[in-house]
mmCIF file with all atom_site columns, C-alpha atoms in Angstrom:
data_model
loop_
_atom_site.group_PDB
_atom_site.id
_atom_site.type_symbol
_atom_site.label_atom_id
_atom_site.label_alt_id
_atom_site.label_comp_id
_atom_site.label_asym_id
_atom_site.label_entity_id
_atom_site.label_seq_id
_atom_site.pdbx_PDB_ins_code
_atom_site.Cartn_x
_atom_site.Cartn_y
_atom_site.Cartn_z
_atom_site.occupancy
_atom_site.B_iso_or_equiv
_atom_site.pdbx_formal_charge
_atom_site.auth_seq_id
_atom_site.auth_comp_id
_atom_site.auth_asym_id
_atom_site.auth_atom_id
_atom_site.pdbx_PDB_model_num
ATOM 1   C CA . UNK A 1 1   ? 84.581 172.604 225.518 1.00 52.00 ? 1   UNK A CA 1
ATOM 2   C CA . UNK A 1 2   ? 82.072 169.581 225.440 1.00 58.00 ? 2   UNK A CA 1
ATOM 3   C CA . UNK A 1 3   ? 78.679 170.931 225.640 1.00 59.00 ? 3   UNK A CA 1
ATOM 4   C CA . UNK A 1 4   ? 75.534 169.037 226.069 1.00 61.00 ? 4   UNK A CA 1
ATOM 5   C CA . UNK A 1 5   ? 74.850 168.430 222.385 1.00 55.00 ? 5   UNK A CA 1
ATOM 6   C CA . UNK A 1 6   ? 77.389 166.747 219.527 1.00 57.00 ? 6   UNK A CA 1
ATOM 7   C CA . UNK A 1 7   ? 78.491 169.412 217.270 1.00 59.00 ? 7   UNK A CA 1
ATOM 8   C CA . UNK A 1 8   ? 77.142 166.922 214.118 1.00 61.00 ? 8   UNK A CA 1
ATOM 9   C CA . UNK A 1 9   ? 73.269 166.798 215.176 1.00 55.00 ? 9   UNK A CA 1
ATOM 10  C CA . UNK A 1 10  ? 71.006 167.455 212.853 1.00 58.00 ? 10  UNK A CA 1
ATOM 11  C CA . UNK A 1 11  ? 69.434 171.071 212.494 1.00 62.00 ? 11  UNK A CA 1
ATOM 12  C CA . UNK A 1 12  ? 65.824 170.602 214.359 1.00 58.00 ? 12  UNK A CA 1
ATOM 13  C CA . UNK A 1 13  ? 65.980 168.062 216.336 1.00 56.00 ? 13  UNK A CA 1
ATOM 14  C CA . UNK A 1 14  ? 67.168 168.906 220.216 1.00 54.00 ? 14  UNK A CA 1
ATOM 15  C CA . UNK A 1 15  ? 63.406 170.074 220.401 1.00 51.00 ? 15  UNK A CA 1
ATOM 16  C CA . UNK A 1 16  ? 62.732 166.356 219.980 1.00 52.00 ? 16  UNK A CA 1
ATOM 17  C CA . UNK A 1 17  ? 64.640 165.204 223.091 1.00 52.00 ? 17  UNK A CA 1
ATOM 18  C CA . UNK A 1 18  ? 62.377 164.945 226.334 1.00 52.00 ? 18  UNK A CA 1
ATOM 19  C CA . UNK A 1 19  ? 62.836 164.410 230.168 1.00 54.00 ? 19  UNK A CA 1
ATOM 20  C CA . UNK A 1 20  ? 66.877 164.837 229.960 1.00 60.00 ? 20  UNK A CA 1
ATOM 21  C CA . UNK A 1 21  ? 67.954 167.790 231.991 1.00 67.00 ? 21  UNK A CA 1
ATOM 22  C CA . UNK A 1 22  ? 64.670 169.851 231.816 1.00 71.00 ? 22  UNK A CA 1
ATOM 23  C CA . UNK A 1 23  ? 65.662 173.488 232.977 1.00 75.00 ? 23  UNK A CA 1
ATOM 24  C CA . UNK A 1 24  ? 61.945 173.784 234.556 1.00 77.00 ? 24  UNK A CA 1
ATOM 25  C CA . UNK A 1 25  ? 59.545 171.869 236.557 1.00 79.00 ? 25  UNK A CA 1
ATOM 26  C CA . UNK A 1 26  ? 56.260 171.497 235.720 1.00 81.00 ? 26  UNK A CA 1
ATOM 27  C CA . UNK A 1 27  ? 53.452 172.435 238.039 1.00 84.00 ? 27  UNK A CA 1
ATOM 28  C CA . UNK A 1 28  ? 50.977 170.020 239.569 1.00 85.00 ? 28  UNK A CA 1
ATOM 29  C CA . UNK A 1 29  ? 48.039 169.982 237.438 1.00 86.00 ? 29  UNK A CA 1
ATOM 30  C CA . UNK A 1 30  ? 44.756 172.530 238.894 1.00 84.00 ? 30  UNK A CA 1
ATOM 31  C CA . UNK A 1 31  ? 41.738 171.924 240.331 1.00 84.00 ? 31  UNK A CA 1
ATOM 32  C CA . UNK A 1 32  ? 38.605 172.861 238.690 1.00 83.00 ? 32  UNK A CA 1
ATOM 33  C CA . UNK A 1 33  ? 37.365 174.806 241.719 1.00 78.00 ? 33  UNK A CA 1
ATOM 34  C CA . UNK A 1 34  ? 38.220 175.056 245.602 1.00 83.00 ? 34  UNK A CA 1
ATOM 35  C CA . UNK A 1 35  ? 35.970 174.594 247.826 1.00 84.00 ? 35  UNK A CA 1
ATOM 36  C CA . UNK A 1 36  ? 36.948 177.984 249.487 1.00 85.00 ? 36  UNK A CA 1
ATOM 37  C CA . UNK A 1 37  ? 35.693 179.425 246.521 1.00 83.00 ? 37  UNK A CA 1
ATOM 38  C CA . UNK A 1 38  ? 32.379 178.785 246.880 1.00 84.00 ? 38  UNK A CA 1
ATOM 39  C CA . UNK A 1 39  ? 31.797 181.128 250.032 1.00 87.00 ? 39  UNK A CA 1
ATOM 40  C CA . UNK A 1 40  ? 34.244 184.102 248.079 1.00 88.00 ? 40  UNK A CA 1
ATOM 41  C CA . UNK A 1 41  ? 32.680 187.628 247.768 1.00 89.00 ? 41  UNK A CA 1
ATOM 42  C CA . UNK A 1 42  ? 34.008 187.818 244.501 1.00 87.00 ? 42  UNK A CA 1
ATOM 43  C CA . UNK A 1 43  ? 32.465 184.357 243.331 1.00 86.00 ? 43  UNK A CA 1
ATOM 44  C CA . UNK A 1 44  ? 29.235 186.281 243.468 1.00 90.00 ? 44  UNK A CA 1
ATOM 45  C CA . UNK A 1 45  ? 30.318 189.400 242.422 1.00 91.00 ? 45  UNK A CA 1
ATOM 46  C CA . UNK A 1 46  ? 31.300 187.935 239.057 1.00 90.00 ? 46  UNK A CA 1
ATOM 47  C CA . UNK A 1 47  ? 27.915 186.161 238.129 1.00 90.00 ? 47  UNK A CA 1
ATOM 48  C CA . UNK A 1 48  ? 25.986 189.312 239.800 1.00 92.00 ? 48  UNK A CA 1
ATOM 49  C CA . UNK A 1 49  ? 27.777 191.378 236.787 1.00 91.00 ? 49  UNK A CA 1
ATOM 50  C CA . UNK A 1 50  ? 27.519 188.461 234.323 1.00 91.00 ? 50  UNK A CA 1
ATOM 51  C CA . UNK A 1 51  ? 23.641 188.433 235.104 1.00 93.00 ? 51  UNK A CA 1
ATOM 52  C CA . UNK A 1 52  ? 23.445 191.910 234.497 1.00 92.00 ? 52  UNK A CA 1
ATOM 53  C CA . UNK A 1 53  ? 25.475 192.779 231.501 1.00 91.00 ? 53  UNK A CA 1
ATOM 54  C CA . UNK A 1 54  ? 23.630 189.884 229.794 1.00 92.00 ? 54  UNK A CA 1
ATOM 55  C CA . UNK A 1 55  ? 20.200 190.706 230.950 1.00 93.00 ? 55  UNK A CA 1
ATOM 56  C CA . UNK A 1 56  ? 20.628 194.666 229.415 1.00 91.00 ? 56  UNK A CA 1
ATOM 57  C CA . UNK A 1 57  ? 22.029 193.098 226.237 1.00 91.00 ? 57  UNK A CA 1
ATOM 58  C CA . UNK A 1 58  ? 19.326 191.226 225.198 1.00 92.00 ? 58  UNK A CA 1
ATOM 59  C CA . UNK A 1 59  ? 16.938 193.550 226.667 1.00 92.00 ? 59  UNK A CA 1
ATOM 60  C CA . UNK A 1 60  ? 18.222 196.357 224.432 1.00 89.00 ? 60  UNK A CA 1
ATOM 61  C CA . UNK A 1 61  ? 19.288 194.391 221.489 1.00 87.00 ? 61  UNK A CA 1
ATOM 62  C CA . UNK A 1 62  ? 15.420 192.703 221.520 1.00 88.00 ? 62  UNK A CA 1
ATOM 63  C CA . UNK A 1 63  ? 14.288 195.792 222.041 1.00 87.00 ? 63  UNK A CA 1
ATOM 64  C CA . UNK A 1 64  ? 16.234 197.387 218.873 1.00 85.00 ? 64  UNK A CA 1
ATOM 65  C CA . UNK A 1 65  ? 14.679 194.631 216.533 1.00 85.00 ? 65  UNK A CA 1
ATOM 66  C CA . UNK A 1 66  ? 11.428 195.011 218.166 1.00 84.00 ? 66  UNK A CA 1
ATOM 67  C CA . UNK A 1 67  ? 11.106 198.155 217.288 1.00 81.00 ? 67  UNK A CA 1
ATOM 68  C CA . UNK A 1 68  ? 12.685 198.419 213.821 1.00 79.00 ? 68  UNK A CA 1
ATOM 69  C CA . UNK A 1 69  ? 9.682  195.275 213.060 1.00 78.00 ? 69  UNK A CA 1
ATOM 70  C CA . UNK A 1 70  ? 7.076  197.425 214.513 1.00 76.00 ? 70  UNK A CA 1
ATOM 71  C CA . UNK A 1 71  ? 7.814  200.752 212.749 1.00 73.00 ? 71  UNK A CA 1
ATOM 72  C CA . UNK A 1 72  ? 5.170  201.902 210.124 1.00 74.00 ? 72  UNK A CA 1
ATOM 73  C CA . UNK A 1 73  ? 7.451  204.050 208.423 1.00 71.00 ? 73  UNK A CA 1
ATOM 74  C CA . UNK A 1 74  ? 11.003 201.801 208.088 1.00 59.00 ? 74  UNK A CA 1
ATOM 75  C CA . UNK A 1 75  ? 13.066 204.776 208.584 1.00 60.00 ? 75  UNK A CA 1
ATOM 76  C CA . UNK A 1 76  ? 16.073 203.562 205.873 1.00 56.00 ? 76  UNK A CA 1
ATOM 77  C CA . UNK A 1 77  ? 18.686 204.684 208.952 1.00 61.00 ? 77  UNK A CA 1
ATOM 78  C CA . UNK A 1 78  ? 17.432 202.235 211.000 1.00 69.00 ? 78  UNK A CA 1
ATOM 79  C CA . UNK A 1 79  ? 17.124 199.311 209.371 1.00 74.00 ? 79  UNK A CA 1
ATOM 80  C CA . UNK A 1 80  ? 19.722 196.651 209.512 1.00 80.00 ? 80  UNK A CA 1
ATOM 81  C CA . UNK A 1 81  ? 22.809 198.923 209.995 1.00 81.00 ? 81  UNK A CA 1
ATOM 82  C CA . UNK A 1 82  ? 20.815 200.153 213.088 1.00 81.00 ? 82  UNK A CA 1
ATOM 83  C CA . UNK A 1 83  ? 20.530 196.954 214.507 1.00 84.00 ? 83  UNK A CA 1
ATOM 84  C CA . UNK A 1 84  ? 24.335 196.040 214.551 1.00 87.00 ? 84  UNK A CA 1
ATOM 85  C CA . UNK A 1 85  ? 25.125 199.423 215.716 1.00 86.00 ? 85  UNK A CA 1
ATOM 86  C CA . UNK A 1 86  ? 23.020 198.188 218.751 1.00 86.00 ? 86  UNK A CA 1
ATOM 87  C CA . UNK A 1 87  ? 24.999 195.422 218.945 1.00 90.00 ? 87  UNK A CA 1
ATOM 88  C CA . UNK A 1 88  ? 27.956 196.437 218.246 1.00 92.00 ? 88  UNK A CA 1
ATOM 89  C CA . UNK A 1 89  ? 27.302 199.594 221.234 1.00 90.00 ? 89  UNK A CA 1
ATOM 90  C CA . UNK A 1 90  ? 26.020 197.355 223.803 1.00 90.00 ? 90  UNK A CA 1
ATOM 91  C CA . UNK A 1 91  ? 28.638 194.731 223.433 1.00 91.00 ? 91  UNK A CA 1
ATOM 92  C CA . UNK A 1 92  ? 31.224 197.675 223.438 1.00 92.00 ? 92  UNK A CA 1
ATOM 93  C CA . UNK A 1 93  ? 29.857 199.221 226.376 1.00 90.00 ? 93  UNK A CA 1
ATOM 94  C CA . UNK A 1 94  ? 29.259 195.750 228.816 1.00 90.00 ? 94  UNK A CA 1
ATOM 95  C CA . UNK A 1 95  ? 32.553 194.511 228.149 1.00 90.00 ? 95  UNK A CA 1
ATOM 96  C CA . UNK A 1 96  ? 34.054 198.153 228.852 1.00 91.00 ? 96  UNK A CA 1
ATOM 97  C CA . UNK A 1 97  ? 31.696 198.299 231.984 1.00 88.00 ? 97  UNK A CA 1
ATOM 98  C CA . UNK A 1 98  ? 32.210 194.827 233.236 1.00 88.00 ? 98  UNK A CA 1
ATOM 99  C CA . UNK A 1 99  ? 36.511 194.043 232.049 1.00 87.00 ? 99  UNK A CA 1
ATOM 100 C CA . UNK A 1 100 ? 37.840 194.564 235.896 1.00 87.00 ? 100 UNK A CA 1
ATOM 101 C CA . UNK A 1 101 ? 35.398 192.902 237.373 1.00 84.00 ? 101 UNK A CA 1
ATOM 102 C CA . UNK A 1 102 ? 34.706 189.345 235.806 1.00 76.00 ? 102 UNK A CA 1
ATOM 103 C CA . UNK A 1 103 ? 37.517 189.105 233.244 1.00 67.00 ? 103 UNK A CA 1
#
């Protein structure tokens, strides 16, 4: 049975052979944007939620530092470890909030 490839090639090297017999095509290359996409509901949807989810993260992470500056006493739970936590729970919380609807 004669197959496509001589029994003696080299180990490796039928990766290396291009454009003979390609079992696929390959797709025309993607526009940036349509202009269709422009006048979508769901264009707008997606930077509505964008806009949000980063306006209440930096409004509560700001906020968290603010007030951990501005403390008289420097309550040792809140301190650095409390400011990641703020992070770390509004980053957690937006992306849980927000995954469906802009990706």
């Amino acid at each position: 049975m004669e197959g496509k490839y001589s029994e003696r090639q080299p180990i490796g090297t039928t990766a290396q052979i291009q454009d003979e017999g390609k079992d696929y095509r390959e797709s025309p290359p993607a526009p940036l944007f349509e202009r269709g996409e422009l006048t979508s509901w769901s264009l707008y949807r997606v930077g509505i939620a964008e806009f949000v989810t980063t306006f209440l993260f930096l409004y509560i992470t700001v906020l968290t530092v603010m007030g951990v500056v501005k403390s008289n006493t420097k309550c040792s739970l809140v301190r650095i470890q409390g400011i990641a936590w703020a992070f770390r729970g509004m980053i957690f919380a937006l992306v849980y909030c927000t995954a469906g609807i802009s990706g």
